[in-house]
Short mmCIF file of C-alpha atoms and ligand atoms in Angstrom, two decimals:
data_model
loop_
_atom_site.label_atom_id
_atom_site.label_comp_id
_atom_site.label_asym_id
_atom_site.label_seq_id
_atom_site.Cartn_x
_atom_site.Cartn_y
_atom_site.Cartn_z
CA MET A 1 17.56 -14.98 20.25
CA GLN A 2 16.52 -14.26 23.74
CA ASN A 3 14.38 -16.94 25.69
CA LEU A 4 11.21 -15.79 25.56
CA ASP A 5 9.62 -18.17 27.13
CA LYS A 6 9.21 -15.49 30.63
CA LEU A 7 7.32 -12.90 28.13
CA GLU A 8 4.92 -15.59 26.86
CA ASN A 9 3.92 -16.78 30.58
CA TYR A 10 3.34 -13.20 31.53
CA ILE A 11 0.89 -12.90 28.65
CA ARG A 12 -0.80 -15.85 28.37
CA GLU A 13 -1.45 -16.31 32.90
CA GLU A 14 -2.86 -11.72 32.07
CA GLY A 15 -5.15 -13.17 28.91
CA LEU A 16 -3.40 -9.87 27.31
CA THR A 17 -5.07 -8.15 23.81
CA TYR A 18 -3.76 -7.26 21.19
CA PHE A 19 -4.89 -4.13 18.77
CA ILE A 20 -2.60 -2.91 15.52
CA ALA A 21 -3.78 0.46 13.37
CA THR A 22 -2.32 0.44 9.97
CA PHE A 23 -1.37 3.90 8.38
CA GLY A 24 -0.35 4.25 4.68
CA CYS A 25 0.02 2.05 0.92
CA GLN A 26 0.67 -2.04 1.92
CA MET A 27 3.56 -2.32 2.82
CA ASN A 28 2.69 -1.53 5.39
CA ALA A 29 -0.55 -3.63 5.62
CA HIS A 30 1.31 -6.12 4.65
CA ASP A 31 4.57 -5.58 7.75
CA SER A 32 1.21 -5.42 10.41
CA GLU A 33 0.25 -8.56 8.63
CA LYS A 34 3.91 -9.79 10.16
CA ILE A 35 3.30 -8.08 13.12
CA GLU A 36 -0.56 -9.24 13.91
CA GLY A 37 1.49 -13.52 13.78
CA ILE A 38 4.61 -12.49 15.84
CA LEU A 39 1.98 -11.32 18.80
CA THR A 40 -0.26 -14.38 18.26
CA ASP A 41 3.15 -16.46 18.05
CA ILE A 42 4.03 -15.12 21.58
CA GLY A 43 0.45 -15.57 22.94
CA TYR A 44 -1.48 -11.88 22.61
CA GLN A 45 -5.43 -12.14 21.49
CA LYS A 46 -6.29 -9.99 18.60
CA THR A 47 -9.17 -7.32 19.39
CA ASP A 48 -10.86 -5.17 17.36
CA SER A 49 -11.48 -2.79 19.53
CA GLU A 50 -9.61 -0.80 20.55
CA LYS A 51 -11.24 0.74 24.17
CA THR A 52 -9.95 -2.72 25.85
CA ALA A 53 -7.34 -3.62 24.24
CA ASP A 54 -3.98 -4.02 26.56
CA PHE A 55 -1.20 -3.56 23.27
CA ILE A 56 -2.22 -0.78 21.26
CA ILE A 57 0.05 -0.82 18.70
CA TYR A 58 0.16 2.03 15.05
CA ASN A 59 1.97 1.07 12.40
CA THR A 60 1.68 4.76 10.59
CA CYS A 61 2.71 6.52 7.31
CA CYS A 62 4.81 9.71 6.81
CA VAL A 63 4.44 10.71 2.95
CA ARG A 64 2.02 13.39 3.55
CA GLU A 65 1.48 15.48 6.10
CA ASN A 66 -1.96 14.22 7.33
CA ALA A 67 -0.61 10.71 8.09
CA GLU A 68 1.51 12.38 10.65
CA LEU A 69 -0.91 14.46 12.28
CA LYS A 70 -3.71 11.89 12.46
CA ILE A 71 -1.52 9.94 14.72
CA PHE A 72 -0.46 12.51 17.25
CA GLY A 73 -4.32 13.37 17.39
CA LYS A 74 -5.17 9.20 18.13
CA LEU A 75 -2.38 9.45 20.74
CA GLY A 76 -3.45 12.33 22.29
CA HIS A 77 -6.02 9.96 23.61
CA LEU A 78 -4.18 6.87 25.01
CA LYS A 79 -2.07 8.34 28.11
CA SER A 80 -5.29 8.33 30.55
CA ARG A 81 -5.10 4.53 29.77
CA LYS A 82 -2.40 3.78 31.48
CA SER A 83 -3.66 4.93 35.51
CA LYS A 84 -6.88 2.28 33.97
CA ASN A 85 -5.12 -0.42 33.15
CA PRO A 86 -1.05 -2.01 34.69
CA ASN A 87 -0.94 -3.57 31.33
CA PHE A 88 -1.71 -1.49 29.17
CA MET A 89 1.00 -1.12 26.31
CA VAL A 90 1.15 1.65 23.43
CA ALA A 91 4.29 0.96 20.67
CA LEU A 92 4.63 2.75 17.71
CA CYS A 93 5.78 1.90 14.10
CA GLY A 94 6.25 2.12 10.48
CA CYS A 95 7.69 4.74 8.36
CA MET A 96 7.55 7.89 10.52
CA MET A 97 9.57 6.99 13.59
CA GLN A 98 12.47 6.61 10.76
CA GLN A 99 12.23 10.36 11.46
CA ASP A 100 14.58 12.87 13.92
CA VAL A 101 11.99 15.31 14.24
CA VAL A 102 9.21 12.22 14.85
CA LEU A 103 11.53 11.13 18.07
CA ASN A 104 12.56 14.07 19.62
CA THR A 105 8.32 15.11 19.44
CA LEU A 106 7.64 12.04 21.11
CA LYS A 107 10.29 11.76 23.27
CA LYS A 108 9.56 15.82 24.33
CA SER A 109 5.42 15.41 24.90
CA TYR A 110 4.54 11.97 24.23
CA ASN A 111 6.54 9.98 26.77
CA PHE A 112 4.97 7.51 27.77
CA VAL A 113 4.23 6.04 24.56
CA ASP A 114 6.45 2.44 25.68
CA ILE A 115 7.99 0.90 22.60
CA ILE A 116 8.63 3.09 19.05
CA PHE A 117 10.39 0.50 16.44
CA GLY A 118 11.51 1.15 13.02
CA THR A 119 11.14 -0.16 9.46
CA TYR A 120 14.20 -2.53 9.58
CA ASN A 121 13.68 -4.21 12.57
CA ILE A 122 9.89 -5.88 13.09
CA TYR A 123 11.56 -8.97 13.29
CA LYS A 124 12.98 -7.82 17.44
CA LEU A 125 9.09 -7.15 18.36
CA PRO A 126 9.14 -10.00 20.88
CA GLU A 127 13.09 -8.92 22.34
CA LEU A 128 11.54 -5.28 22.69
CA LEU A 129 8.36 -6.58 23.94
CA GLN A 130 10.38 -8.73 26.73
CA THR A 131 12.63 -5.82 27.77
CA ARG A 132 10.47 -3.54 27.94
CA ILE A 133 8.88 -5.52 30.39
CA GLU A 134 12.30 -7.03 32.33
CA THR A 135 13.69 -3.37 33.02
CA GLY A 136 9.94 -0.88 32.76
CA ASP A 137 12.29 1.23 30.34
CA LYS A 138 11.15 2.86 27.16
CA ILE A 139 12.50 0.98 24.14
CA ILE A 140 12.85 3.66 20.93
CA ASP A 141 15.09 0.50 18.58
CA ILE A 142 15.35 2.62 15.04
CA TRP A 143 17.64 1.17 12.72
CA GLU A 144 19.60 3.44 9.79
CA THR A 145 19.31 0.43 7.70
CA HIS A 146 18.83 -2.71 7.20
CA GLU A 147 20.90 -5.31 7.62
CA GLU A 148 19.49 -8.49 5.31
CA ILE A 149 16.40 -9.48 4.38
CA VAL A 150 14.42 -11.51 6.89
CA GLU A 151 12.91 -15.02 5.87
CA ASP A 152 9.77 -16.80 7.47
CA LEU A 153 8.19 -15.05 9.59
CA PRO A 154 4.73 -16.01 10.33
CA SER A 155 2.20 -13.84 9.40
CA ILE A 156 -2.25 -13.33 9.31
CA ARG A 157 -3.17 -13.30 6.42
CA LYS A 158 -6.34 -10.61 6.18
CA TYR A 159 -7.83 -13.39 3.24
CA ASN A 160 -7.63 -16.33 2.84
CA PHE A 161 -8.09 -16.58 -1.05
CA LYS A 162 -5.60 -13.36 -1.85
CA SER A 163 -2.40 -12.14 -0.46
CA CYS A 164 0.20 -9.50 -1.02
CA VAL A 165 4.01 -11.01 -1.42
CA ASN A 166 7.04 -8.51 -1.47
CA ILE A 167 9.06 -8.74 -4.27
CA MET A 168 11.31 -6.21 -2.86
CA TYR A 169 11.76 -3.38 -0.13
CA GLY A 170 13.02 0.17 -0.24
CA CYS A 171 13.33 2.16 -3.22
CA ASN A 172 16.33 4.42 -4.60
CA ASN A 173 14.32 6.92 -6.84
CA PHE A 174 14.16 10.17 -5.14
CA CYS A 175 11.90 11.80 -6.78
CA THR A 176 12.03 15.18 -5.01
CA TYR A 177 8.57 14.78 -2.95
CA CYS A 178 8.91 12.05 -1.79
CA ILE A 179 10.25 10.80 1.60
CA VAL A 180 9.50 7.39 0.71
CA PRO A 181 13.65 6.32 0.22
CA TYR A 182 14.12 8.13 3.73
CA VAL A 183 12.51 6.38 5.20
CA ARG A 184 12.04 2.75 3.62
CA GLY A 185 15.86 2.81 2.19
CA ARG A 186 17.94 1.52 -0.89
CA GLU A 187 15.88 -1.37 -2.72
CA ARG A 188 16.51 -4.89 -1.76
CA SER A 189 15.01 -7.20 -4.15
CA ARG A 190 14.52 -10.48 -2.24
CA GLU A 191 15.77 -13.49 -3.22
CA ILE A 192 13.93 -15.47 -6.53
CA THR A 193 13.60 -18.34 -4.79
CA ASP A 194 12.72 -17.37 -1.74
CA ILE A 195 9.26 -16.04 -3.74
CA ILE A 196 8.47 -18.74 -5.18
CA ASN A 197 8.71 -20.57 -2.19
CA GLN A 198 5.83 -18.20 -0.18
CA VAL A 199 3.79 -18.57 -3.59
CA GLN A 200 4.25 -21.57 -3.88
CA ASN A 201 3.00 -22.37 -0.17
CA LEU A 202 0.39 -19.76 -0.27
CA ALA A 203 -1.30 -21.29 -3.44
CA ASN A 204 -0.96 -24.96 -1.03
CA ASP A 205 -3.07 -23.13 1.14
CA GLY A 206 -6.13 -22.07 -1.77
CA VAL A 207 -4.65 -18.79 -2.58
CA LYS A 208 -5.61 -17.34 -5.99
CA GLU A 209 -5.01 -14.14 -6.10
CA ILE A 210 -1.21 -12.66 -5.89
CA MET A 211 -0.25 -8.66 -5.97
CA LEU A 212 3.21 -8.52 -5.75
CA LEU A 213 4.00 -5.90 -3.83
CA GLY A 214 7.78 -2.94 -4.12
CA GLN A 215 7.38 0.81 -3.75
CA ASN A 216 8.71 0.61 -8.03
CA VAL A 217 8.99 -3.62 -8.97
CA ASN A 218 10.07 -3.29 -12.76
CA SER A 219 13.53 -3.09 -11.40
CA TYR A 220 13.38 -6.06 -9.42
CA SER A 221 17.03 -7.65 -8.96
CA ASN A 222 17.59 -8.27 -12.88
CA SER A 223 14.37 -8.83 -14.48
CA PHE A 224 10.47 -8.62 -13.25
CA ALA A 225 9.41 -10.22 -17.14
CA SER A 226 11.18 -13.07 -15.31
CA LEU A 227 10.36 -12.96 -12.31
CA LEU A 228 6.65 -13.21 -13.90
CA LYS A 229 7.19 -15.75 -15.52
CA SER A 230 8.46 -18.59 -13.03
CA ILE A 231 5.54 -17.09 -10.99
CA GLU A 232 2.79 -17.67 -13.21
CA ASN A 233 4.05 -21.18 -14.06
CA ILE A 234 2.62 -22.53 -10.29
CA ASN A 235 -0.03 -24.00 -10.22
CA GLY A 236 -3.43 -22.86 -8.20
CA ILE A 237 -2.78 -19.39 -8.40
CA GLU A 238 -4.83 -17.63 -11.14
CA ARG A 239 -4.65 -13.93 -11.22
CA ILE A 240 -1.55 -12.05 -10.56
CA ARG A 241 -1.56 -8.32 -9.88
CA PHE A 242 1.60 -6.07 -8.58
CA MET A 243 2.23 -2.50 -7.64
CA THR A 244 3.65 -0.17 -8.02
CA PRO A 245 5.73 -0.31 -11.77
CA HIS A 246 7.67 2.92 -12.36
CA PRO A 247 6.98 3.93 -16.09
CA LYS A 248 10.45 4.56 -16.76
CA ASP A 249 11.80 1.31 -16.33
CA PHE A 250 8.50 -0.89 -18.35
CA SER A 251 10.12 -2.78 -20.33
CA ASP A 252 8.24 -3.99 -24.30
CA GLU A 253 9.92 -7.13 -22.74
CA LEU A 254 7.67 -6.57 -19.57
CA ILE A 255 4.36 -5.94 -22.11
CA GLU A 256 4.56 -8.69 -23.90
CA VAL A 257 5.08 -11.19 -21.05
CA ILE A 258 1.68 -9.04 -19.27
CA ALA A 259 0.37 -9.80 -22.89
CA ASN A 260 1.23 -13.21 -23.98
CA SER A 261 0.07 -14.39 -20.11
CA LYS A 262 -2.82 -16.36 -18.66
CA LYS A 263 -2.72 -15.00 -15.43
CA ILE A 264 -1.33 -11.03 -15.27
CA CYS A 265 -4.49 -9.21 -14.74
CA LYS A 266 -4.72 -6.94 -17.50
CA SER A 267 -4.62 -3.50 -15.46
CA ILE A 268 -1.77 -1.48 -14.68
CA HIS A 269 -1.09 1.15 -11.48
CA LEU A 270 1.21 3.33 -13.66
CA PRO A 271 0.69 6.68 -11.06
CA VAL A 272 1.92 9.97 -13.33
CA GLN A 273 2.37 12.36 -11.21
CA SER A 274 1.99 14.79 -13.71
CA GLY A 275 1.54 15.01 -16.96
CA SER A 276 3.56 18.67 -17.58
CA THR A 277 7.08 17.61 -18.49
CA ASN A 278 8.34 20.51 -17.05
CA ILE A 279 6.79 19.44 -13.06
CA LEU A 280 8.17 15.69 -14.20
CA ASN A 281 11.34 16.89 -14.64
CA LYS A 282 11.71 18.88 -11.17
CA MET A 283 10.31 15.71 -9.88
CA ASN A 284 12.88 13.91 -10.69
CA ARG A 285 10.73 11.22 -12.45
CA VAL A 286 13.16 10.54 -15.50
CA TYR A 287 10.19 10.59 -18.07
CA THR A 288 8.72 13.85 -20.21
CA LYS A 289 4.84 14.29 -20.48
CA GLU A 290 5.34 11.83 -24.77
CA ASP A 291 6.84 9.39 -23.22
CA TYR A 292 4.43 8.31 -21.00
CA LEU A 293 1.91 9.12 -23.67
CA THR A 294 3.89 6.22 -25.47
CA LEU A 295 3.66 3.47 -23.79
CA VAL A 296 1.00 4.24 -22.85
CA ASP A 297 0.00 3.79 -26.09
CA LYS A 298 2.97 0.68 -26.94
CA ILE A 299 0.66 -1.35 -23.92
CA LYS A 300 -2.93 -0.67 -24.92
CA ARG A 301 -1.56 -1.63 -28.36
CA ALA A 302 -0.05 -4.58 -27.40
CA ILE A 303 -2.91 -5.17 -24.52
CA PRO A 304 -6.17 -3.87 -25.94
CA ASP A 305 -8.66 -5.21 -22.96
CA ILE A 306 -6.14 -3.55 -20.73
CA THR A 307 -7.00 -0.17 -18.04
CA LEU A 308 -4.81 1.82 -16.28
CA THR A 309 -5.33 3.93 -13.29
CA THR A 310 -2.50 6.12 -11.84
CA ASP A 311 -1.71 8.70 -8.83
CA ILE A 312 -1.53 12.48 -9.51
CA ILE A 313 -0.28 15.22 -7.28
CA VAL A 314 -1.41 18.78 -7.32
CA GLY A 315 0.38 21.85 -6.48
CA PHE A 316 4.02 20.69 -7.25
CA PRO A 317 6.15 23.22 -6.29
CA GLY A 318 6.22 25.60 -9.61
CA GLU A 319 3.17 24.18 -11.02
CA THR A 320 1.80 26.98 -13.20
CA ALA A 321 -2.13 26.86 -15.10
CA GLU A 322 -0.43 25.65 -18.34
CA ASP A 323 1.56 22.98 -16.50
CA PHE A 324 -2.00 21.51 -14.97
CA ASN A 325 -3.75 21.36 -18.07
CA GLU A 326 -0.87 19.16 -19.21
CA THR A 327 -1.45 17.02 -16.28
CA LEU A 328 -5.94 16.83 -17.64
CA ASP A 329 -4.19 16.62 -21.01
CA VAL A 330 -2.90 13.09 -20.02
CA VAL A 331 -5.31 12.07 -18.01
CA LYS A 332 -7.98 12.81 -21.23
CA LYS A 333 -5.84 10.61 -23.53
CA VAL A 334 -5.08 7.64 -21.12
CA GLY A 335 -8.96 7.54 -20.14
CA TYR A 336 -7.93 6.16 -16.54
CA LEU A 337 -10.63 4.13 -15.06
CA SER A 338 -9.87 5.54 -11.42
CA ALA A 339 -6.60 7.61 -9.90
CA PHE A 340 -5.86 8.45 -7.18
CA THR A 341 -5.21 12.31 -6.26
CA PHE A 342 -3.08 13.98 -3.83
CA ILE A 343 -2.37 17.72 -2.65
CA TYR A 344 1.20 18.22 -2.93
CA SER A 345 2.18 17.90 0.77
CA LYS A 346 5.80 19.22 2.09
CA ARG A 347 8.12 17.00 3.40
CA THR A 348 10.47 18.18 5.44
CA GLY A 349 13.75 16.62 4.34
CA THR A 350 13.52 16.46 0.58
CA PRO A 351 14.27 18.60 -1.97
CA ALA A 352 11.21 20.05 -2.38
CA ALA A 353 10.54 22.09 0.40
CA THR A 354 13.17 24.01 -0.40
CA MET A 355 11.91 24.91 -4.48
CA LYS A 356 9.73 28.43 -4.76
CA ASN A 357 6.57 28.88 -6.09
CA GLN A 358 5.11 27.05 -3.26
CA VAL A 359 1.99 27.04 -4.56
CA ASP A 360 -1.30 28.79 -2.82
CA GLU A 361 -4.10 26.49 -1.72
CA ASP A 362 -6.72 28.18 -3.30
CA THR A 363 -5.30 28.00 -6.17
CA ILE A 364 -4.61 24.01 -5.36
CA LYS A 365 -8.39 23.02 -4.07
CA LYS A 366 -9.78 24.41 -7.18
CA ARG A 367 -7.17 22.51 -9.93
CA PHE A 368 -7.90 19.28 -7.51
CA ASN A 369 -11.30 19.48 -7.82
CA THR A 370 -11.29 20.15 -11.21
CA LEU A 371 -8.82 17.74 -11.90
CA VAL A 372 -11.63 14.85 -9.87
CA GLU A 373 -14.67 16.31 -11.56
CA THR A 374 -13.03 15.03 -15.38
CA LEU A 375 -11.86 11.88 -13.73
CA ASP A 376 -14.96 11.29 -12.68
CA ASP A 377 -16.51 12.22 -16.53
CA ILE A 378 -14.16 9.81 -17.31
CA SER A 379 -14.76 6.96 -15.57
CA ALA A 380 -18.36 7.90 -15.28
CA GLU A 381 -18.68 7.09 -18.84
CA PHE A 382 -16.35 4.03 -19.53
CA MET A 383 -18.19 2.71 -16.89
CA HIS A 384 -21.60 2.96 -18.38
CA LYS A 385 -20.15 0.86 -21.36
CA GLN A 386 -19.73 -2.31 -19.35
CA ILE A 387 -23.74 -2.29 -18.73
CA GLY A 388 -24.61 -5.48 -20.76
CA LYS A 389 -21.27 -7.12 -20.47
CA LEU A 390 -20.10 -10.20 -18.94
CA TYR A 391 -17.33 -10.33 -16.58
CA LYS A 392 -15.78 -12.81 -14.05
CA ILE A 393 -15.60 -11.35 -10.59
CA LEU A 394 -13.24 -13.15 -8.13
CA LEU A 395 -16.10 -12.24 -5.11
CA GLU A 396 -13.80 -11.13 -2.04
CA GLU A 397 -16.43 -9.57 0.49
CA VAL A 398 -19.80 -8.77 2.16
CA SER A 399 -20.85 -5.51 1.08
CA LYS A 400 -20.39 -2.50 3.76
CA ASN A 401 -24.00 -1.40 2.99
CA ASP A 402 -25.90 -4.90 2.72
CA LYS A 403 -24.81 -7.61 3.98
CA GLN A 404 -27.17 -9.91 1.58
CA VAL A 405 -24.74 -8.44 -1.32
CA LEU A 406 -20.65 -9.43 -1.97
CA SER A 407 -18.65 -7.34 -3.70
CA GLY A 408 -15.74 -8.74 -6.00
CA ARG A 409 -13.09 -7.53 -8.59
CA THR A 410 -12.84 -8.39 -12.28
CA ASP A 411 -9.62 -8.84 -13.96
CA SER A 412 -8.79 -5.85 -14.55
CA GLY A 413 -9.53 -4.34 -11.13
CA ILE A 414 -13.52 -2.74 -11.70
CA LEU A 415 -15.05 -3.34 -8.48
CA VAL A 416 -18.42 -5.42 -8.40
CA HIS A 417 -21.44 -5.48 -6.29
CA VAL A 418 -23.66 -8.40 -6.81
CA LYS A 419 -26.25 -10.64 -4.96
CA ALA A 420 -24.90 -13.66 -4.03
CA PRO A 421 -24.25 -16.15 -0.83
CA GLU A 422 -21.97 -15.70 1.23
CA ASN A 423 -19.88 -19.04 1.02
CA LEU A 424 -18.94 -18.03 -1.98
CA ILE A 425 -15.98 -15.49 -1.12
CA GLY A 426 -12.96 -16.75 -2.21
CA GLN A 427 -14.78 -17.91 -5.51
CA PHE A 428 -14.39 -17.11 -9.12
CA VAL A 429 -18.34 -15.91 -11.08
CA ASP A 430 -19.36 -14.76 -13.94
CA VAL A 431 -21.29 -11.80 -13.66
CA THR A 432 -23.75 -9.64 -15.74
CA ILE A 433 -23.36 -6.21 -15.67
CA ILE A 434 -26.71 -4.45 -15.12
CA ASP A 435 -25.97 -0.39 -13.48
CA ALA A 436 -23.47 1.85 -13.55
CA LYS A 437 -22.23 3.85 -11.01
CA THR A 438 -19.04 6.57 -11.29
CA HIS A 439 -17.02 3.83 -9.44
CA TYR A 440 -18.54 0.42 -9.00
CA LEU A 441 -20.45 -1.74 -11.35
CA THR A 442 -23.68 -3.48 -10.41
CA GLY A 443 -24.12 -7.62 -11.46
CA GLN A 444 -26.18 -10.44 -11.46
CA LEU A 445 -24.76 -14.04 -11.36
CA TYR A 446 -24.86 -15.91 -14.97
N1 LIG B 501 6.32 4.12 -5.26
C1 LIG B 501 5.28 4.47 -5.75
C2 LIG B 501 4.70 4.60 -4.46
C3 LIG B 501 4.77 5.76 -3.46
S1 LIG B 501 3.38 6.79 -2.17
C4 LIG B 501 4.96 5.11 -7.02
O1 LIG B 501 6.15 6.14 -7.06
O2 LIG B 501 3.97 5.07 -7.33
C5 LIG B 501 2.21 7.03 -3.41
C6 LIG B 501 2.01 8.24 -4.23
O3 LIG B 501 2.02 9.68 -2.64
C7 LIG B 501 3.11 8.71 -5.03
O4 LIG B 501 2.72 7.75 -6.27
C8 LIG B 501 2.47 9.82 -5.35
O5 LIG B 501 0.96 10.31 -6.20
C9 LIG B 501 1.97 10.14 -3.82
N2 LIG B 501 2.67 10.99 -2.55
C10 LIG B 501 4.57 10.32 -2.34
N3 LIG B 501 5.34 12.09 -1.66
C11 LIG B 501 4.23 13.04 -1.92
C12 LIG B 501 3.54 14.38 -1.40
N4 LIG B 501 5.24 14.67 -0.48
N5 LIG B 501 2.93 14.86 -1.43
C13 LIG B 501 1.42 14.97 -2.21
N6 LIG B 501 1.87 13.24 -2.51
C14 LIG B 501 2.62 12.26 -2.19
FE1 LIG B 502 8.22 7.52 -3.91
FE2 LIG B 502 9.64 8.18 -6.54
FE3 LIG B 502 10.54 5.96 -5.03
FE4 LIG B 502 7.54 6.38 -5.50
S1 LIG B 502 9.38 6.30 -7.16
S2 LIG B 502 8.22 5.81 -3.59
S3 LIG B 502 7.07 8.28 -5.66
S4 LIG B 502 10.59 8.45 -4.20
FE1 LIG B 503 3.52 5.94 3.81
FE2 LIG B 503 5.68 4.68 4.19
FE3 LIG B 503 3.82 3.46 2.19
S1 LIG B 503 5.54 6.29 4.03
S2 LIG B 503 2.77 4.94 1.78
S3 LIG B 503 3.66 3.68 5.15
S4 LIG B 503 5.96 2.77 2.59
#
């Protein structure tokens, strides 16, 4: 490790501030917490004002084209800031940077960007900053793959009562539409002892709810089920969530562990992507419509109060009206509480990008709207049935629309708004449900 005294003195003397914007999934959100920890360690102060910050970091996502366009749009506004503030710097990191086409565009048209790093070398940020400041050279440091999992990075947590914990990085599944395996690399699981120690430390810090993160959590090392069992034993942790499991790796043992657990939340995010076996096959999802429905049946039988959520892609190449109807059929049979719905986005370098019969935009839009309506109807019906029920919720934050209202979540992940004093944030409370909308409930303190 380089000696960073000079860098730290400079940052502290100038009283420099940073602003970070995070795009994409929980992986990126979690990486940003580490970046915040690193920057705080070397003396930077955080600001929420993008307009006045001395250092701007965009942690980027490339899973869909929209995500990339957003970044280029934002970058356009930054160039002129350099002439006004001699300390001003811009850094880009995250998944988008792991693609050569993006790097070439940045070099050609956005050469005012000071530092570019990728998904494998976050921990090197202080060294990159020091080199940039000492030499004046622009820095591009992208690794093609990881060298080792670096443990014990500092991190600033957004909430003090809940936290995400990475259990694995990367993905080996190569779904044919998806760029994640190319930008996040092969699957690597963290050592179980490192995970347990981290969760224990979080519990000691007052964390009550943890979310175990990975692109494919149930292919964790030898056994995700036994990891869950070990975490169950940690005192202080009251709720365990995880994201994302892959249907093909959802074992009977895992279902049993969830069913018998007092802490694992009775909500599972189980991405289906499509209800058509034909499309699932082209997507390389390695399960059929029937496999998926059988799995859901098994889960529902073992855990009657389970809620399920999912991810669905509309308009994958070759998707016919019949294929789409199969998706609607699965949606109705499963009865998802909610779903992330995506319009298929062509990602250069993935097998699906060159598949024939790309679906036209109008057809996709119509299907997308039908899908959202179907999901909303199911959700609204489910939500209305909750009126009058009693739920235990963990209060998480002040509602965006009403300062006197706090938002929390039930064990099964349902969003509940309830009038309550701010000092109850981070506490479990019992509420009676008094009203229901399509995507949230309103409750009253019991
Ligand atoms: N590993 C997780 C999440 C991956 S990305 C999983 O397998 O579920 C989150 C979601 O983005 C995916 O589930 C998928 O629904 C969607 N997605 C990924 N690539 C996409 C693409 N090219 N176009 C549209 N949606 C995409
Ligand atoms: Fe992408 Fe599929 Fe891996 Fe999820 S499981 S990250 S969708 S390749
Ligand atoms: Fe996006 Fe990277 Fe996540 S591409 S969805 S931020 S793993």
